[in-house]
Amino acid sequence: MNRRIEDHPVLGAIKEKQYVAFTFNEKQYKGLKDESLAAALLANGVRTLRHHEESGTPRGIYCNIGHCFECRVTVNGKSGVRACLTPLQEGMVVKSGGKLPTPVRDWRDEHE
Amino acid sequence: MNDVIIIGAGPAGLSAAITCARKGLQTLVIDEYMKPGGRLLGQLYEEPSGLWWNGIEESERIYKEAVELGVEIGLNTSVNNIEKEHDHWVIYTEKNVLYSEQLLLATGAAESPIPVPGWTLPGVMSVGAAQVMTNVHRVKPGNRGVIIGVNVLSAAIAMELQLAGVEVASLTLPKLNKVTKETAQPRVVLDSLLHVSHMAPSKLVRYGSKLMKNNLLKKMGISFYPKQGFKMWDIPIQLRKAVVEIYGDEAVTGVKLATIDPHGEVVAGSEEEMDCDFVCIAGGLYPLAELAAVAGCPFYLVEELGGYVPLHNEQMATPIKNLFVAGNITGIEGAKVAMKQGITAGLSIAENAGVQGLTQEIQHAVQVTEQTREDAYIQFHPDVKKGRRVIQEEWEACMVTVQ
């Protein structure tokens, strides 16, 4: 699925043409070098970037400028990276977070 | 030690950097985004002259000018904290710790969200997110979208989406609740829409807006004419409908629309479904002022400026020594005003650094800012001048107290 706006009536044709390969949850994708990881994923039709840590509900891009932290993913082993602020590089290994295995425990009784 | 660090590489920050560099200051600009230009990057609209305001070209122009003048620019650099140590600033970024004599905060604005059931589904994004995706990254946010929230920003972005070949199925209101307040009331929204009617190429909308200057006719207008919606730039604007729910399993597949009365109340049993693969939420902008708070600057809530703004004067100084502000952090306005504020701030910083003979130049810059505000093609808040007066009065009161 290609969602790229190749030609634009005012902005013209896309200038950048250098595609690089990366993986998202072990699947191979291609995106334009230095475009945001969020844009690269959306261009490939990927909308769900992670599942919420507690509720497990799907999450995607919300603000697209780094403010909301909805698009956080793990990039090359580093977690909590905002996809909308990360320039895509060749060979990037991207993983989405999911629901945590253990619920948050109420520790108050033990620590009072 | 830098002479000045500027946080924010948007129109205000870069214009300030150019001005500081011209006055001989060693200047560093940092920004957490990957490209210079800030949100100016996404802007694209046709001006009355018929020329297009292309934010990408404008950003490139000021970025190049800054670089040629020797301004250092650090992108992908998020600021975590600011401290004052003796008489200088310490800026903690994700990469390193930076030091500067003077600091300019040109952090811009953020978007207010509108909570709607289903708004965390992938495919729901802020209207600014859709703008950046479309105009900067050149990726379609989806094929067919619904925009919740009718205001200057969402109307302009709806047009930009359409320009890029993305279908906007409806520009409609949020459901009335404690958060949405007047933005969910057709009559109030229609009022504010009249301020942008000059942007509409449709003769009908222009004619309609003239008719509706009269209050009685406005009431009639909201009761009859927009019931089935009207079109602006061929985009259906429905002021008598509100989104009550966004639905979908893994991602957005549609919205539930309900008919609302002129006061925004939902008409029971009027819900209908509308297919779409993305939804934009347009809750308006507010000054992004966290770093000014961290730096210890006092704040005032000025609705006409978009929310809480750090106290500052016309020369863009704050009451904190060696701390300046420019652009949307001082109130929501267009990029052209932000640039002029940046120039003013740059001159004030240079004067503060000891550059002599700038008094007249600063006065002139303040006047140019005022004139630019006067001539603005799009005014985000119709009472912005009142907001500016309020903050100026607070400044004067604060200065009296200090003395």
PDB file of C-alpha atoms in Angstrom, chain B residues 76-326:
ATOM      1  CA  ASN B  76      17.067  16.293  17.221  1.00  0.00           C
ATOM      2  CA  THR B  77      17.936  17.856  20.560  1.00  0.00           C
ATOM      3  CA  SER B  78      15.237  17.684  23.222  1.00  0.00           C
ATOM      4  CA  VAL B  79      15.559  19.907  26.282  1.00  0.00           C
ATOM      5  CA  ASN B  80      14.899  18.172  29.600  1.00  0.00           C
ATOM      6  CA  ASN B  81      15.658  20.926  32.067  1.00  0.00           C
ATOM      7  CA  ILE B  82      16.889  24.493  32.486  1.00  0.00           C
ATOM      8  CA  GLU B  83      18.723  25.907  35.482  1.00  0.00           C
ATOM      9  CA  LYS B  84      20.267  29.221  36.351  1.00  0.00           C
ATOM     10  CA  GLU B  85      23.751  28.991  37.782  1.00  0.00           C
ATOM     11  CA  HIS B  86      25.235  32.294  38.990  1.00  0.00           C
ATOM     12  CA  ASP B  87      24.475  34.595  36.083  1.00  0.00           C
ATOM     13  CA  HIS B  88      24.270  32.094  33.237  1.00  0.00           C
ATOM     14  CA  TRP B  89      21.910  29.410  31.977  1.00  0.00           C
ATOM     15  CA  VAL B  90      22.487  25.668  32.036  1.00  0.00           C
ATOM     16  CA  ILE B  91      20.477  23.756  29.444  1.00  0.00           C
ATOM     17  CA  TYR B  92      20.195  20.003  29.927  1.00  0.00           C
ATOM     18  CA  THR B  93      19.420  18.266  26.642  1.00  0.00           C
ATOM     19  CA  GLU B  94      19.023  14.604  25.821  1.00  0.00           C
ATOM     20  CA  LYS B  95      22.503  14.683  24.254  1.00  0.00           C
ATOM     21  CA  ASN B  96      24.577  17.067  26.371  1.00  0.00           C
ATOM     22  CA  VAL B  97      24.671  19.996  28.779  1.00  0.00           C
ATOM     23  CA  LEU B  98      24.914  23.455  27.254  1.00  0.00           C
ATOM     24  CA  TYR B  99      25.801  26.819  28.790  1.00  0.00           C
ATOM     25  CA  SER B 100      24.760  30.292  27.751  1.00  0.00           C
ATOM     26  CA  GLU B 101      24.784  33.890  28.950  1.00  0.00           C
ATOM     27  CA  GLN B 102      21.332  34.563  27.525  1.00  0.00           C
ATOM     28  CA  LEU B 103      18.377  32.410  26.667  1.00  0.00           C
ATOM     29  CA  LEU B 104      15.533  32.842  24.216  1.00  0.00           C
ATOM     30  CA  LEU B 105      12.537  30.532  24.400  1.00  0.00           C
ATOM     31  CA  ALA B 106      10.808  30.258  21.045  1.00  0.00           C
ATOM     32  CA  THR B 107       9.054  26.974  21.693  1.00  0.00           C
ATOM     33  CA  GLY B 108       5.863  27.794  19.801  1.00  0.00           C
ATOM     34  CA  ALA B 109       2.525  26.208  20.467  1.00  0.00           C
ATOM     35  CA  ALA B 110       0.872  22.855  21.066  1.00  0.00           C
ATOM     36  CA  GLU B 111      -2.592  21.638  20.121  1.00  0.00           C
ATOM     37  CA  SER B 112      -5.399  21.297  22.604  1.00  0.00           C
ATOM     38  CA  PRO B 113      -6.980  17.876  22.270  1.00  0.00           C
ATOM     39  CA  ILE B 114     -10.719  17.211  22.343  1.00  0.00           C
ATOM     40  CA  PRO B 115     -11.485  13.960  24.136  1.00  0.00           C
ATOM     41  CA  VAL B 116     -14.054  11.965  22.154  1.00  0.00           C
ATOM     42  CA  PRO B 117     -14.971   8.308  22.839  1.00  0.00           C
ATOM     43  CA  GLY B 118     -12.615   6.286  20.626  1.00  0.00           C
ATOM     44  CA  TRP B 119      -9.999   9.021  20.274  1.00  0.00           C
ATOM     45  CA  THR B 120      -7.071   6.748  21.170  1.00  0.00           C
ATOM     46  CA  LEU B 121      -7.648   4.516  18.119  1.00  0.00           C
ATOM     47  CA  PRO B 122      -4.856   4.515  15.532  1.00  0.00           C
ATOM     48  CA  GLY B 123      -5.964   6.809  12.718  1.00  0.00           C
ATOM     49  CA  VAL B 124      -7.114   9.527  15.096  1.00  0.00           C
ATOM     50  CA  MET B 125      -4.645  12.397  15.103  1.00  0.00           C
ATOM     51  CA  SER B 126      -4.457  16.093  15.757  1.00  0.00           C
ATOM     52  CA  VAL B 127      -5.191  18.284  12.760  1.00  0.00           C
ATOM     53  CA  GLY B 128      -1.602  19.558  12.917  1.00  0.00           C
ATOM     54  CA  ALA B 129      -0.360  15.974  12.717  1.00  0.00           C
ATOM     55  CA  ALA B 130      -2.276  15.527   9.480  1.00  0.00           C
ATOM     56  CA  GLN B 131      -0.800  18.774   8.158  1.00  0.00           C
ATOM     57  CA  VAL B 132       2.770  17.722   8.919  1.00  0.00           C
ATOM     58  CA  MET B 133       2.156  14.258   7.450  1.00  0.00           C
ATOM     59  CA  THR B 134       0.694  15.692   4.250  1.00  0.00           C
ATOM     60  CA  ASN B 135       2.823  18.738   3.520  1.00  0.00           C
ATOM     61  CA  VAL B 136       6.146  17.912   5.167  1.00  0.00           C
ATOM     62  CA  HIS B 137       6.420  14.116   4.894  1.00  0.00           C
ATOM     63  CA  ARG B 138       4.195  13.860   1.850  1.00  0.00           C
ATOM     64  CA  VAL B 139       2.320  10.867   3.231  1.00  0.00           C
ATOM     65  CA  LYS B 140      -1.486  10.766   3.214  1.00  0.00           C
ATOM     66  CA  PRO B 141      -2.923  10.554   6.730  1.00  0.00           C
ATOM     67  CA  GLY B 142      -5.633   8.410   5.111  1.00  0.00           C
ATOM     68  CA  ASN B 143      -7.953   8.348   2.139  1.00  0.00           C
ATOM     69  CA  ARG B 144     -11.096   9.779   3.656  1.00  0.00           C
ATOM     70  CA  GLY B 145     -11.200  11.756   6.883  1.00  0.00           C
ATOM     71  CA  VAL B 146     -13.501  13.559   9.262  1.00  0.00           C
ATOM     72  CA  ILE B 147     -12.286  16.691  11.052  1.00  0.00           C
ATOM     73  CA  ILE B 148     -13.706  17.424  14.502  1.00  0.00           C
ATOM     74  CA  GLY B 149     -13.571  21.108  15.393  1.00  0.00           C
ATOM     75  CA  VAL B 150     -14.302  24.007  13.070  1.00  0.00           C
ATOM     76  CA  ASN B 151     -11.817  26.875  13.389  1.00  0.00           C
ATOM     77  CA  VAL B 152      -9.288  28.830  11.338  1.00  0.00           C
ATOM     78  CA  LEU B 153      -6.638  26.139  11.638  1.00  0.00           C
ATOM     79  CA  SER B 154      -8.867  23.184  10.783  1.00  0.00           C
ATOM     80  CA  ALA B 155     -10.468  25.009   7.855  1.00  0.00           C
ATOM     81  CA  ALA B 156      -7.050  25.830   6.416  1.00  0.00           C
ATOM     82  CA  ILE B 157      -5.770  22.278   6.915  1.00  0.00           C
ATOM     83  CA  ALA B 158      -8.925  20.764   5.410  1.00  0.00           C
ATOM     84  CA  MET B 159      -8.123  22.723   2.281  1.00  0.00           C
ATOM     85  CA  GLU B 160      -4.500  21.545   2.356  1.00  0.00           C
ATOM     86  CA  LEU B 161      -5.603  17.918   2.675  1.00  0.00           C
ATOM     87  CA  GLN B 162      -7.894  18.330  -0.289  1.00  0.00           C
ATOM     88  CA  LEU B 163      -5.082  19.900  -2.278  1.00  0.00           C
ATOM     89  CA  ALA B 164      -3.036  16.738  -1.659  1.00  0.00           C
ATOM     90  CA  GLY B 165      -5.811  14.488  -2.925  1.00  0.00           C
ATOM     91  CA  VAL B 166      -7.165  13.433   0.452  1.00  0.00           C
ATOM     92  CA  GLU B 167     -10.934  13.427   0.805  1.00  0.00           C
ATOM     93  CA  VAL B 168     -12.398  15.392   3.715  1.00  0.00           C
ATOM     94  CA  ALA B 169     -15.835  13.858   4.217  1.00  0.00           C
ATOM     95  CA  SER B 170     -16.910  16.351   6.841  1.00  0.00           C
ATOM     96  CA  LEU B 171     -15.716  19.256   8.925  1.00  0.00           C
ATOM     97  CA  THR B 172     -17.903  19.060  11.975  1.00  0.00           C
ATOM     98  CA  LEU B 173     -18.272  19.951  15.646  1.00  0.00           C
ATOM     99  CA  PRO B 174     -17.308  18.066  18.805  1.00  0.00           C
ATOM    100  CA  LYS B 175     -20.019  16.977  21.177  1.00  0.00           C
ATOM    101  CA  LEU B 176     -20.870  19.602  23.794  1.00  0.00           C
ATOM    102  CA  ASN B 177     -19.286  18.893  27.179  1.00  0.00           C
ATOM    103  CA  LYS B 178     -17.297  20.618  29.918  1.00  0.00           C
ATOM    104  CA  VAL B 179     -14.143  20.585  27.818  1.00  0.00           C
ATOM    105  CA  THR B 180     -15.503  21.604  24.431  1.00  0.00           C
ATOM    106  CA  LYS B 181     -17.767  24.440  25.657  1.00  0.00           C
ATOM    107  CA  GLU B 182     -18.312  27.099  22.983  1.00  0.00           C
ATOM    108  CA  THR B 183     -16.421  25.162  20.294  1.00  0.00           C
ATOM    109  CA  ALA B 184     -19.413  22.804  20.310  1.00  0.00           C
ATOM    110  CA  GLN B 185     -22.009  25.551  19.860  1.00  0.00           C
ATOM    111  CA  PRO B 186     -23.016  26.178  16.243  1.00  0.00           C
ATOM    112  CA  ARG B 187     -23.808  29.842  16.782  1.00  0.00           C
ATOM    113  CA  VAL B 188     -20.468  30.672  18.397  1.00  0.00           C
ATOM    114  CA  VAL B 189     -18.575  28.657  15.802  1.00  0.00           C
ATOM    115  CA  LEU B 190     -20.392  30.394  12.969  1.00  0.00           C
ATOM    116  CA  ASP B 191     -19.392  33.732  14.495  1.00  0.00           C
ATOM    117  CA  SER B 192     -15.747  32.783  14.532  1.00  0.00           C
ATOM    118  CA  LEU B 193     -16.009  31.321  11.050  1.00  0.00           C
ATOM    119  CA  LEU B 194     -17.090  34.699   9.733  1.00  0.00           C
ATOM    120  CA  HIS B 195     -13.583  35.906  10.534  1.00  0.00           C
ATOM    121  CA  VAL B 196     -12.171  33.530   7.934  1.00  0.00           C
ATOM    122  CA  SER B 197     -14.894  33.969   5.356  1.00  0.00           C
ATOM    123  CA  HIS B 198     -12.562  36.248   3.386  1.00  0.00           C
ATOM    124  CA  MET B 199     -10.451  33.153   2.731  1.00  0.00           C
ATOM    125  CA  ALA B 200     -13.313  31.343   1.057  1.00  0.00           C
ATOM    126  CA  PRO B 201     -13.248  31.391  -2.712  1.00  0.00           C
ATOM    127  CA  SER B 202     -16.939  30.587  -2.811  1.00  0.00           C
ATOM    128  CA  LYS B 203     -19.006  33.663  -3.589  1.00  0.00           C
ATOM    129  CA  LEU B 204     -21.904  32.117  -1.745  1.00  0.00           C
ATOM    130  CA  VAL B 205     -20.017  31.929   1.543  1.00  0.00           C
ATOM    131  CA  ARG B 206     -18.795  35.493   1.131  1.00  0.00           C
ATOM    132  CA  TYR B 207     -22.288  36.687   0.360  1.00  0.00           C
ATOM    133  CA  GLY B 208     -23.661  34.669   3.247  1.00  0.00           C
ATOM    134  CA  SER B 209     -21.132  36.131   5.656  1.00  0.00           C
ATOM    135  CA  LYS B 210     -22.149  39.661   4.670  1.00  0.00           C
ATOM    136  CA  LEU B 211     -25.777  38.800   5.241  1.00  0.00           C
ATOM    137  CA  MET B 212     -25.015  37.296   8.593  1.00  0.00           C
ATOM    138  CA  LYS B 213     -23.270  40.331  10.046  1.00  0.00           C
ATOM    139  CA  ASN B 214     -26.710  41.146  11.376  1.00  0.00           C
ATOM    140  CA  ASN B 215     -27.453  39.152  14.496  1.00  0.00           C
ATOM    141  CA  LEU B 216     -31.021  38.204  13.680  1.00  0.00           C
ATOM    142  CA  LEU B 217     -29.991  36.990  10.258  1.00  0.00           C
ATOM    143  CA  LYS B 218     -27.218  35.008  11.911  1.00  0.00           C
ATOM    144  CA  LYS B 219     -29.733  33.212  14.074  1.00  0.00           C
ATOM    145  CA  MET B 220     -31.825  32.498  11.018  1.00  0.00           C
ATOM    146  CA  GLY B 221     -28.719  31.329   9.223  1.00  0.00           C
ATOM    147  CA  ILE B 222     -27.779  28.850  11.890  1.00  0.00           C
ATOM    148  CA  SER B 223     -31.354  27.567  12.073  1.00  0.00           C
ATOM    149  CA  PHE B 224     -31.975  27.107   8.372  1.00  0.00           C
ATOM    150  CA  TYR B 225     -29.110  27.385   5.988  1.00  0.00           C
ATOM    151  CA  PRO B 226     -26.340  25.276   7.518  1.00  0.00           C
ATOM    152  CA  LYS B 227     -28.631  22.491   8.674  1.00  0.00           C
ATOM    153  CA  GLN B 228     -27.591  20.192   5.865  1.00  0.00           C
ATOM    154  CA  GLY B 229     -24.198  21.860   5.904  1.00  0.00           C
ATOM    155  CA  PHE B 230     -22.582  24.130   3.368  1.00  0.00           C
ATOM    156  CA  LYS B 231     -19.426  23.878   1.369  1.00  0.00           C
ATOM    157  CA  MET B 232     -16.271  25.925   1.701  1.00  0.00           C
ATOM    158  CA  TRP B 233     -13.583  25.059  -0.853  1.00  0.00           C
ATOM    159  CA  ASP B 234     -15.836  22.124  -1.759  1.00  0.00           C
ATOM    160  CA  ILE B 235     -15.511  20.695   1.753  1.00  0.00           C
ATOM    161  CA  PRO B 236     -18.769  19.908   3.566  1.00  0.00           C
ATOM    162  CA  ILE B 237     -18.941  21.956   6.756  1.00  0.00           C
ATOM    163  CA  GLN B 238     -21.616  20.678   9.104  1.00  0.00           C
ATOM    164  CA  LEU B 239     -22.274  23.004  12.011  1.00  0.00           C
ATOM    165  CA  ARG B 240     -25.452  21.180  12.982  1.00  0.00           C
ATOM    166  CA  LYS B 241     -23.721  17.832  13.462  1.00  0.00           C
ATOM    167  CA  ALA B 242     -21.349  16.610  16.162  1.00  0.00           C
ATOM    168  CA  VAL B 243     -19.149  13.524  16.432  1.00  0.00           C
ATOM    169  CA  VAL B 244     -20.332  11.530  19.448  1.00  0.00           C
ATOM    170  CA  GLU B 245     -18.077   8.517  18.901  1.00  0.00           C
ATOM    171  CA  ILE B 246     -15.125   7.333  16.843  1.00  0.00           C
ATOM    172  CA  TYR B 247     -15.206   3.595  16.158  1.00  0.00           C
ATOM    173  CA  GLY B 248     -13.078   0.764  14.787  1.00  0.00           C
ATOM    174  CA  ASP B 249     -11.301  -2.333  16.119  1.00  0.00           C
ATOM    175  CA  GLU B 250      -7.567  -2.012  15.390  1.00  0.00           C
ATOM    176  CA  ALA B 251      -7.970   1.390  13.699  1.00  0.00           C
ATOM    177  CA  VAL B 252     -10.606   3.974  12.807  1.00  0.00           C
ATOM    178  CA  THR B 253     -13.309   2.765  10.422  1.00  0.00           C
ATOM    179  CA  GLY B 254     -15.884   5.498  10.989  1.00  0.00           C
ATOM    180  CA  VAL B 255     -17.576   8.033  13.226  1.00  0.00           C
ATOM    181  CA  LYS B 256     -21.026   8.334  14.723  1.00  0.00           C
ATOM    182  CA  LEU B 257     -22.537  11.732  13.911  1.00  0.00           C
ATOM    183  CA  ALA B 258     -25.531  13.210  15.708  1.00  0.00           C
ATOM    184  CA  THR B 259     -27.643  16.223  14.804  1.00  0.00           C
ATOM    185  CA  ILE B 260     -27.323  19.074  17.317  1.00  0.00           C
ATOM    186  CA  ASP B 261     -29.545  22.064  18.000  1.00  0.00           C
ATOM    187  CA  PRO B 262     -28.231  25.666  17.681  1.00  0.00           C
ATOM    188  CA  HIS B 263     -26.969  25.483  21.288  1.00  0.00           C
ATOM    189  CA  GLY B 264     -25.023  22.290  20.702  1.00  0.00           C
ATOM    190  CA  GLU B 265     -27.370  19.841  22.407  1.00  0.00           C
ATOM    191  CA  VAL B 266     -27.654  16.439  20.732  1.00  0.00           C
ATOM    192  CA  VAL B 267     -31.055  15.626  19.199  1.00  0.00           C
ATOM    193  CA  ALA B 268     -31.953  12.214  20.606  1.00  0.00           C
ATOM    194  CA  GLY B 269     -32.131   9.376  18.097  1.00  0.00           C
ATOM    195  CA  SER B 270     -30.440  11.389  15.330  1.00  0.00           C
ATOM    196  CA  GLU B 271     -27.197   9.374  15.231  1.00  0.00           C
ATOM    197  CA  GLU B 272     -25.894   8.227  11.866  1.00  0.00           C
ATOM    198  CA  GLU B 273     -22.684   6.503  10.827  1.00  0.00           C
ATOM    199  CA  MET B 274     -20.085   7.878   8.461  1.00  0.00           C
ATOM    200  CA  ASP B 275     -17.224   5.793   7.035  1.00  0.00           C
ATOM    201  CA  CYS B 276     -13.703   7.154   7.199  1.00  0.00           C
ATOM    202  CA  ASP B 277     -10.189   5.813   7.735  1.00  0.00           C
ATOM    203  CA  PHE B 278      -8.844   8.750   9.710  1.00  0.00           C
ATOM    204  CA  VAL B 279     -10.121  11.431  12.060  1.00  0.00           C
ATOM    205  CA  CYS B 280      -8.491  14.765  12.875  1.00  0.00           C
ATOM    206  CA  ILE B 281      -9.103  16.532  16.150  1.00  0.00           C
ATOM    207  CA  ALA B 282      -8.842  20.316  15.990  1.00  0.00           C
ATOM    208  CA  GLY B 283      -9.034  21.813  19.468  1.00  0.00           C
ATOM    209  CA  GLY B 284      -7.020  24.942  18.724  1.00  0.00           C
ATOM    210  CA  LEU B 285      -3.544  25.978  19.848  1.00  0.00           C
ATOM    211  CA  TYR B 286      -2.068  27.064  23.154  1.00  0.00           C
ATOM    212  CA  PRO B 287       1.359  28.534  23.958  1.00  0.00           C
ATOM    213  CA  LEU B 288       3.930  25.835  24.708  1.00  0.00           C
ATOM    214  CA  ALA B 289       5.383  27.456  27.787  1.00  0.00           C
ATOM    215  CA  GLU B 290       6.690  24.638  30.023  1.00  0.00           C
ATOM    216  CA  LEU B 291      10.314  25.681  29.681  1.00  0.00           C
ATOM    217  CA  ALA B 292       9.501  29.251  30.730  1.00  0.00           C
ATOM    218  CA  ALA B 293       7.871  27.772  33.837  1.00  0.00           C
ATOM    219  CA  VAL B 294      10.960  25.659  34.513  1.00  0.00           C
ATOM    220  CA  ALA B 295      13.098  28.805  34.131  1.00  0.00           C
ATOM    221  CA  GLY B 296      10.989  30.505  36.807  1.00  0.00           C
ATOM    222  CA  CYS B 297       9.080  33.031  34.720  1.00  0.00           C
ATOM    223  CA  PRO B 298       5.704  34.291  36.061  1.00  0.00           C
ATOM    224  CA  PHE B 299       2.572  33.528  34.020  1.00  0.00           C
ATOM    225  CA  TYR B 300      -0.773  35.086  33.223  1.00  0.00           C
ATOM    226  CA  LEU B 301      -3.850  33.434  31.801  1.00  0.00           C
ATOM    227  CA  VAL B 302      -4.894  35.507  28.794  1.00  0.00           C
ATOM    228  CA  GLU B 303      -7.642  33.792  26.790  1.00  0.00           C
ATOM    229  CA  GLU B 304      -7.113  36.144  23.846  1.00  0.00           C
ATOM    230  CA  LEU B 305      -3.531  34.879  23.533  1.00  0.00           C
ATOM    231  CA  GLY B 306      -4.553  31.226  23.714  1.00  0.00           C
ATOM    232  CA  GLY B 307      -3.870  30.365  27.370  1.00  0.00           C
ATOM    233  CA  TYR B 308      -1.102  30.833  29.922  1.00  0.00           C
ATOM    234  CA  VAL B 309       1.676  33.078  28.639  1.00  0.00           C
ATOM    235  CA  PRO B 310       4.948  34.008  30.333  1.00  0.00           C
ATOM    236  CA  LEU B 311       5.045  37.634  31.408  1.00  0.00           C
ATOM    237  CA  HIS B 312       6.947  39.702  28.829  1.00  0.00           C
ATOM    238  CA  ASN B 313       7.109  43.201  27.382  1.00  0.00           C
ATOM    239  CA  GLU B 314       6.951  44.508  23.806  1.00  0.00           C
ATOM    240  CA  GLN B 315      10.733  44.140  23.539  1.00  0.00           C
ATOM    241  CA  MET B 316      10.260  40.402  24.296  1.00  0.00           C
ATOM    242  CA  ALA B 317      12.093  40.503  27.639  1.00  0.00           C
ATOM    243  CA  THR B 318      10.754  38.628  30.675  1.00  0.00           C
ATOM    244  CA  PRO B 319      11.194  39.767  34.301  1.00  0.00           C
ATOM    245  CA  ILE B 320      13.889  37.075  34.656  1.00  0.00           C
ATOM    246  CA  LYS B 321      17.343  38.454  33.905  1.00  0.00           C
ATOM    247  CA  ASN B 322      18.715  37.263  30.535  1.00  0.00           C
ATOM    248  CA  LEU B 323      15.524  35.389  29.651  1.00  0.00           C
ATOM    249  CA  PHE B 324      13.598  36.325  26.512  1.00  0.00           C
ATOM    250  CA  VAL B 325      10.588  34.906  24.668  1.00  0.00           C
ATOM    251  CA  ALA B 326       9.309  35.171  21.071  1.00  0.00           C
TER     252      ALA B 326
END
